[in-house]
PDB file of C-alpha atoms in Angstrom:
ATOM      1  CA  UNK A   1     -43.228  22.512  -2.955  1.00 50.00           C
ATOM      2  CA  UNK A   2     -43.044  26.431  -3.852  1.00 52.00           C
ATOM      3  CA  UNK A   3     -40.027  26.758  -1.731  1.00 52.00           C
ATOM      4  CA  UNK A   4     -38.105  24.159  -3.657  1.00 48.00           C
ATOM      5  CA  UNK A   5     -39.261  25.814  -7.055  1.00 44.00           C
ATOM      6  CA  UNK A   6     -37.963  29.319  -5.644  1.00 43.00           C
ATOM      7  CA  UNK A   7     -34.491  27.592  -4.544  1.00 42.00           C
ATOM      8  CA  UNK A   8     -34.127  25.650  -8.018  1.00 43.00           C
ATOM      9  CA  UNK A   9     -34.756  29.188  -9.646  1.00 42.00           C
ATOM     10  CA  UNK A  10     -31.928  30.989  -7.501  1.00 48.00           C
ATOM     11  CA  UNK A  11     -29.557  28.139  -8.232  1.00 43.00           C
ATOM     12  CA  UNK A  12     -30.300  28.715 -11.927  1.00 43.00           C
ATOM     13  CA  UNK A  13     -29.869  32.244 -11.812  1.00 44.00           C
ATOM     14  CA  UNK A  14     -26.629  31.873  -9.758  1.00 43.00           C
ATOM     15  CA  UNK A  15     -25.285  29.435 -12.162  1.00 45.00           C
ATOM     16  CA  UNK A  16     -25.857  31.430 -15.218  1.00 48.00           C
ATOM     17  CA  UNK A  17     -24.110  34.335 -13.739  1.00 44.00           C
ATOM     18  CA  UNK A  18     -21.335  32.559 -12.002  1.00 43.00           C
ATOM     19  CA  UNK A  19     -20.552  30.361 -15.070  1.00 44.00           C
ATOM     20  CA  UNK A  20     -19.367  32.949 -17.176  1.00 45.00           C
ATOM     21  CA  UNK A  21     -17.251  34.654 -14.761  1.00 42.00           C
ATOM     22  CA  UNK A  22     -15.225  31.456 -13.888  1.00 44.00           C
ATOM     23  CA  UNK A  23     -14.789  31.234 -17.907  1.00 46.00           C
ATOM     24  CA  UNK A  24     -13.618  34.819 -17.857  1.00 49.00           C
ATOM     25  CA  UNK A  25     -11.256  34.051 -15.011  1.00 68.00           C
ATOM     26  CA  UNK A  26      -9.119  31.293 -17.204  1.00 87.00           C
ATOM     27  CA  UNK A  27      -5.900  32.974 -18.130  1.00 91.00           C
ATOM     28  CA  UNK A  28      -5.946  30.996 -21.503  1.00 94.00           C
ATOM     29  CA  UNK A  29      -8.417  28.987 -23.507  1.00 97.00           C
ATOM     30  CA  UNK A  30      -6.967  25.556 -24.303  1.00 97.00           C
ATOM     31  CA  UNK A  31      -8.373  24.968 -27.474  1.00 98.00           C
ATOM     32  CA  UNK A  32      -6.809  21.760 -28.879  1.00 98.00           C
ATOM     33  CA  UNK A  33      -4.269  19.243 -27.657  1.00 98.00           C
ATOM     34  CA  UNK A  34      -2.997  16.889 -30.465  1.00 98.00           C
ATOM     35  CA  UNK A  35      -0.782  14.125 -29.621  1.00 98.00           C
ATOM     36  CA  UNK A  36       0.918  12.104 -32.492  1.00 98.00           C
ATOM     37  CA  UNK A  37       2.743   8.844 -31.065  1.00 97.00           C
ATOM     38  CA  UNK A  38       4.809   6.547 -33.099  1.00 97.00           C
ATOM     39  CA  UNK A  39       5.248   3.372 -30.950  1.00 95.00           C
ATOM     40  CA  UNK A  40       8.567   1.470 -31.923  1.00 95.00           C
ATOM     41  CA  UNK A  41       8.759  -2.323 -31.933  1.00 91.00           C
ATOM     42  CA  UNK A  42      10.369  -2.535 -28.671  1.00 93.00           C
ATOM     43  CA  UNK A  43       7.572  -0.089 -26.877  1.00 94.00           C
ATOM     44  CA  UNK A  44       9.621   2.730 -26.956  1.00 97.00           C
ATOM     45  CA  UNK A  45       7.674   6.159 -28.041  1.00 97.00           C
ATOM     46  CA  UNK A  46       8.196   9.296 -30.293  1.00 98.00           C
ATOM     47  CA  UNK A  47       5.660  11.997 -29.404  1.00 98.00           C
ATOM     48  CA  UNK A  48       4.783  15.291 -30.891  1.00 98.00           C
ATOM     49  CA  UNK A  49       2.636  17.179 -28.416  1.00 98.00           C
ATOM     50  CA  UNK A  50       1.100  20.170 -29.618  1.00 98.00           C
ATOM     51  CA  UNK A  51      -0.938  22.557 -27.696  1.00 98.00           C
ATOM     52  CA  UNK A  52      -3.164  25.346 -29.288  1.00 98.00           C
ATOM     53  CA  UNK A  53      -4.444  27.952 -26.937  1.00 97.00           C
ATOM     54  CA  UNK A  54      -5.570  31.366 -27.010  1.00 98.00           C
ATOM     55  CA  UNK A  55      -4.629  34.067 -24.791  1.00 97.00           C
ATOM     56  CA  UNK A  56      -7.357  35.520 -22.538  1.00 97.00           C
ATOM     57  CA  UNK A  57      -5.165  37.806 -20.317  1.00 95.00           C
ATOM     58  CA  UNK A  58      -2.541  40.907 -21.207  1.00 92.00           C
ATOM     59  CA  UNK A  59       0.189  38.330 -22.299  1.00 91.00           C
ATOM     60  CA  UNK A  60       2.887  36.063 -20.691  1.00 95.00           C
ATOM     61  CA  UNK A  61       6.075  34.728 -21.605  1.00 96.00           C
ATOM     62  CA  UNK A  62       5.799  31.386 -20.438  1.00 96.00           C
ATOM     63  CA  UNK A  63       3.634  28.282 -19.461  1.00 96.00           C
ATOM     64  CA  UNK A  64       4.362  27.866 -15.502  1.00 96.00           C
ATOM     65  CA  UNK A  65       4.233  24.109 -15.860  1.00 96.00           C
ATOM     66  CA  UNK A  66       3.763  21.499 -18.411  1.00 97.00           C
ATOM     67  CA  UNK A  67       3.445  17.801 -17.496  1.00 96.00           C
ATOM     68  CA  UNK A  68       4.129  15.411 -15.517  1.00 96.00           C
ATOM     69  CA  UNK A  69       6.094  13.911 -18.425  1.00 96.00           C
ATOM     70  CA  UNK A  70       6.800   9.959 -18.102  1.00 94.00           C
ATOM     71  CA  UNK A  71       9.890   8.725 -16.193  1.00 92.00           C
ATOM     72  CA  UNK A  72      12.764   8.089 -18.768  1.00 95.00           C
ATOM     73  CA  UNK A  73      12.071  10.421 -21.270  1.00 97.00           C
ATOM     74  CA  UNK A  74      14.111  12.854 -23.383  1.00 97.00           C
ATOM     75  CA  UNK A  75      13.018  16.193 -24.908  1.00 97.00           C
ATOM     76  CA  UNK A  76      14.157  16.434 -28.385  1.00 98.00           C
ATOM     77  CA  UNK A  77      12.870  20.067 -29.316  1.00 98.00           C
ATOM     78  CA  UNK A  78      10.321  22.844 -28.834  1.00 98.00           C
ATOM     79  CA  UNK A  79       8.836  25.454 -30.817  1.00 98.00           C
ATOM     80  CA  UNK A  80       6.147  27.981 -30.932  1.00 98.00           C
ATOM     81  CA  UNK A  81       3.973  29.622 -33.548  1.00 98.00           C
ATOM     82  CA  UNK A  82       1.790  32.501 -33.026  1.00 97.00           C
ATOM     83  CA  UNK A  83       0.150  35.325 -35.328  1.00 97.00           C
ATOM     84  CA  UNK A  84       3.294  36.665 -36.249  1.00 96.00           C
ATOM     85  CA  UNK A  85       4.912  33.405 -37.301  1.00 97.00           C
ATOM     86  CA  UNK A  86       7.261  30.788 -35.720  1.00 98.00           C
ATOM     87  CA  UNK A  87       8.906  31.839 -32.362  1.00 97.00           C
ATOM     88  CA  UNK A  88      11.684  30.140 -30.128  1.00 97.00           C
ATOM     89  CA  UNK A  89      10.592  28.001 -27.117  1.00 97.00           C
ATOM     90  CA  UNK A  90      12.753  26.662 -24.404  1.00 96.00           C
ATOM     91  CA  UNK A  91      12.002  24.210 -21.500  1.00 97.00           C
ATOM     92  CA  UNK A  92      13.719  24.569 -18.263  1.00 97.00           C
ATOM     93  CA  UNK A  93      13.221  22.547 -14.976  1.00 96.00           C
ATOM     94  CA  UNK A  94      12.377  18.939 -15.051  1.00 90.00           C
ATOM     95  CA  UNK A  95      12.914  16.111 -14.890  1.00 93.00           C
ATOM     96  CA  UNK A  96       8.904  15.559 -14.769  1.00 94.00           C
ATOM     97  CA  UNK A  97       7.646  19.008 -15.226  1.00 97.00           C
ATOM     98  CA  UNK A  98       8.833  21.712 -17.180  1.00 97.00           C
ATOM     99  CA  UNK A  99       8.395  25.629 -17.544  1.00 97.00           C
ATOM    100  CA  UNK A 100       7.910  26.525 -21.032  1.00 98.00           C
ATOM    101  CA  UNK A 101       9.763  29.771 -21.940  1.00 98.00           C
ATOM    102  CA  UNK A 102       8.696  31.789 -24.972  1.00 97.00           C
ATOM    103  CA  UNK A 103      11.062  34.155 -27.152  1.00 95.00           C
ATOM    104  CA  UNK A 104       8.277  37.021 -26.825  1.00 93.00           C
ATOM    105  CA  UNK A 105       4.942  37.892 -24.998  1.00 96.00           C
ATOM    106  CA  UNK A 106       1.762  36.535 -26.217  1.00 97.00           C
ATOM    107  CA  UNK A 107      -0.998  39.051 -26.588  1.00 97.00           C
ATOM    108  CA  UNK A 108      -4.558  39.205 -25.527  1.00 97.00           C
ATOM    109  CA  UNK A 109      -7.074  37.458 -28.069  1.00 97.00           C
ATOM    110  CA  UNK A 110      -4.501  35.887 -30.093  1.00 97.00           C
ATOM    111  CA  UNK A 111      -3.977  31.974 -30.730  1.00 98.00           C
ATOM    112  CA  UNK A 112      -0.671  30.159 -30.303  1.00 98.00           C
ATOM    113  CA  UNK A 113       0.863  26.800 -30.604  1.00 98.00           C
ATOM    114  CA  UNK A 114       3.263  25.104 -28.610  1.00 98.00           C
ATOM    115  CA  UNK A 115       4.784  21.949 -29.914  1.00 98.00           C
ATOM    116  CA  UNK A 116       7.274  19.778 -27.920  1.00 98.00           C
ATOM    117  CA  UNK A 117       8.818  16.459 -29.330  1.00 98.00           C
ATOM    118  CA  UNK A 118      10.101  13.983 -27.040  1.00 98.00           C
ATOM    119  CA  UNK A 119      10.814  10.079 -26.823  1.00 98.00           C
ATOM    120  CA  UNK A 120       9.987   7.786 -23.892  1.00 98.00           C
ATOM    121  CA  UNK A 121      12.979   5.629 -23.494  1.00 98.00           C
ATOM    122  CA  UNK A 122      11.462   2.670 -22.029  1.00 97.00           C
ATOM    123  CA  UNK A 123       9.038   0.064 -23.076  1.00 96.00           C
ATOM    124  CA  UNK A 124       5.428   1.223 -22.401  1.00 95.00           C
ATOM    125  CA  UNK A 125       3.785  -2.032 -23.226  1.00 92.00           C
ATOM    126  CA  UNK A 126       2.133  -4.102 -20.537  1.00 91.00           C
ATOM    127  CA  UNK A 127       1.603  -7.710 -21.094  1.00 90.00           C
ATOM    128  CA  UNK A 128      -1.860  -8.964 -20.639  1.00 90.00           C
ATOM    129  CA  UNK A 129      -4.091 -11.752 -21.460  1.00 90.00           C
ATOM    130  CA  UNK A 130      -7.304 -11.730 -23.333  1.00 88.00           C
ATOM    131  CA  UNK A 131      -9.264 -14.938 -23.846  1.00 90.00           C
ATOM    132  CA  UNK A 132      -6.152 -16.902 -22.964  1.00 91.00           C
ATOM    133  CA  UNK A 133      -4.149 -15.294 -25.927  1.00 88.00           C
ATOM    134  CA  UNK A 134      -1.128 -12.941 -25.071  1.00 87.00           C
ATOM    135  CA  UNK A 135      -1.572  -9.045 -25.825  1.00 85.00           C
ATOM    136  CA  UNK A 136       0.440  -6.151 -25.168  1.00 84.00           C
ATOM    137  CA  UNK A 137      -1.386  -2.921 -24.017  1.00 88.00           C
ATOM    138  CA  UNK A 138       0.051   0.383 -24.250  1.00 90.00           C
ATOM    139  CA  UNK A 139       0.347   1.899 -20.901  1.00 91.00           C
ATOM    140  CA  UNK A 140       0.975   5.398 -21.574  1.00 93.00           C
ATOM    141  CA  UNK A 141      -1.190   8.477 -21.890  1.00 91.00           C
ATOM    142  CA  UNK A 142      -0.389  12.308 -22.286  1.00 93.00           C
ATOM    143  CA  UNK A 143      -0.576  14.465 -19.187  1.00 90.00           C
ATOM    144  CA  UNK A 144      -3.546  16.288 -18.231  1.00 90.00           C
ATOM    145  CA  UNK A 145      -4.333  20.151 -17.547  1.00 94.00           C
ATOM    146  CA  UNK A 146      -5.954  21.779 -14.946  1.00 92.00           C
ATOM    147  CA  UNK A 147      -8.088  23.767 -17.210  1.00 94.00           C
ATOM    148  CA  UNK A 148     -10.710  22.248 -19.719  1.00 96.00           C
ATOM    149  CA  UNK A 149      -9.465  21.275 -23.167  1.00 96.00           C
ATOM    150  CA  UNK A 150     -11.878  22.131 -26.317  1.00 97.00           C
ATOM    151  CA  UNK A 151     -10.742  19.017 -28.085  1.00 97.00           C
ATOM    152  CA  UNK A 152      -8.077  16.449 -27.655  1.00 97.00           C
ATOM    153  CA  UNK A 153      -6.875  13.936 -30.271  1.00 97.00           C
ATOM    154  CA  UNK A 154      -4.516  11.138 -29.903  1.00 96.00           C
ATOM    155  CA  UNK A 155      -2.813   9.414 -33.020  1.00 95.00           C
ATOM    156  CA  UNK A 156      -1.154   6.299 -32.666  1.00 92.00           C
ATOM    157  CA  UNK A 157       1.280   4.879 -35.405  1.00 91.00           C
ATOM    158  CA  UNK A 158       1.348   1.186 -34.257  1.00 86.00           C
ATOM    159  CA  UNK A 159       4.360  -1.236 -35.411  1.00 84.00           C
ATOM    160  CA  UNK A 160       2.388  -3.614 -37.138  1.00 79.00           C
ATOM    161  CA  UNK A 161       3.514  -5.456 -40.415  1.00 82.00           C
ATOM    162  CA  UNK A 162       0.392  -5.467 -42.436  1.00 83.00           C
ATOM    163  CA  UNK A 163      -0.303  -7.983 -45.085  1.00 85.00           C
ATOM    164  CA  UNK A 164       0.877  -7.406 -48.611  1.00 88.00           C
ATOM    165  CA  UNK A 165      -1.805  -5.398 -50.718  1.00 88.00           C
ATOM    166  CA  UNK A 166      -2.859  -3.037 -48.322  1.00 88.00           C
ATOM    167  CA  UNK A 167      -2.241   0.506 -49.444  1.00 89.00           C
ATOM    168  CA  UNK A 168      -4.784   2.426 -47.777  1.00 89.00           C
ATOM    169  CA  UNK A 169      -5.606   3.191 -44.143  1.00 84.00           C
ATOM    170  CA  UNK A 170      -9.308   2.145 -44.812  1.00 90.00           C
ATOM    171  CA  UNK A 171      -8.381  -1.339 -45.953  1.00 90.00           C
ATOM    172  CA  UNK A 172      -7.257  -2.035 -42.327  1.00 87.00           C
ATOM    173  CA  UNK A 173      -9.890  -3.885 -40.658  1.00 89.00           C
ATOM    174  CA  UNK A 174     -10.666  -4.901 -36.963  1.00 88.00           C
ATOM    175  CA  UNK A 175      -9.724  -8.373 -37.861  1.00 88.00           C
ATOM    176  CA  UNK A 176      -6.202  -7.349 -39.021  1.00 84.00           C
ATOM    177  CA  UNK A 177      -5.505  -5.111 -35.761  1.00 79.00           C
ATOM    178  CA  UNK A 178      -7.053  -8.153 -33.795  1.00 80.00           C
ATOM    179  CA  UNK A 179      -4.680 -10.613 -35.301  1.00 79.00           C
ATOM    180  CA  UNK A 180      -1.442  -8.674 -34.286  1.00 75.00           C
ATOM    181  CA  UNK A 181      -2.875  -8.874 -30.519  1.00 69.00           C
ATOM    182  CA  UNK A 182      -1.499  -5.387 -29.689  1.00 63.00           C
TER     183      UNK A 182
END
């Protein structure tokens, strides 16, 4: 019993020492990902993907890899914002994964924001059935990062015709959404 307690204590001490070192070894802190998705009537998407990160190293002039983006997509614009204001960003590579090139280097301890606008040029609707009723599910999700993300938020704007008289978001109830079968 004493042996288990000593082993557990050693494990706790090691984890308390190693965990902060692993956090320090990260090149950046991925603070927030905000994805704003407009779903068109035909199932295509217009996406605004915004990544906010804090530089933890001496600085960089690019993100080596962003993606994978879905098949049949088009990059429409990319931009950056830092402590000194907006800066130019361009993407190279593709067609699935891109290198994100910055106009100027980042600085340690500063926060930056990269925004990429793109379209998904094919329908992401998946036909399905729930309790005998036909539905369309959205078969799409943003790509993942190998580093942890502090917060990720995805906002969908759906092609749903709302009943007349609805003027505020809080008036949209579960019953109204369920009736659309989306």
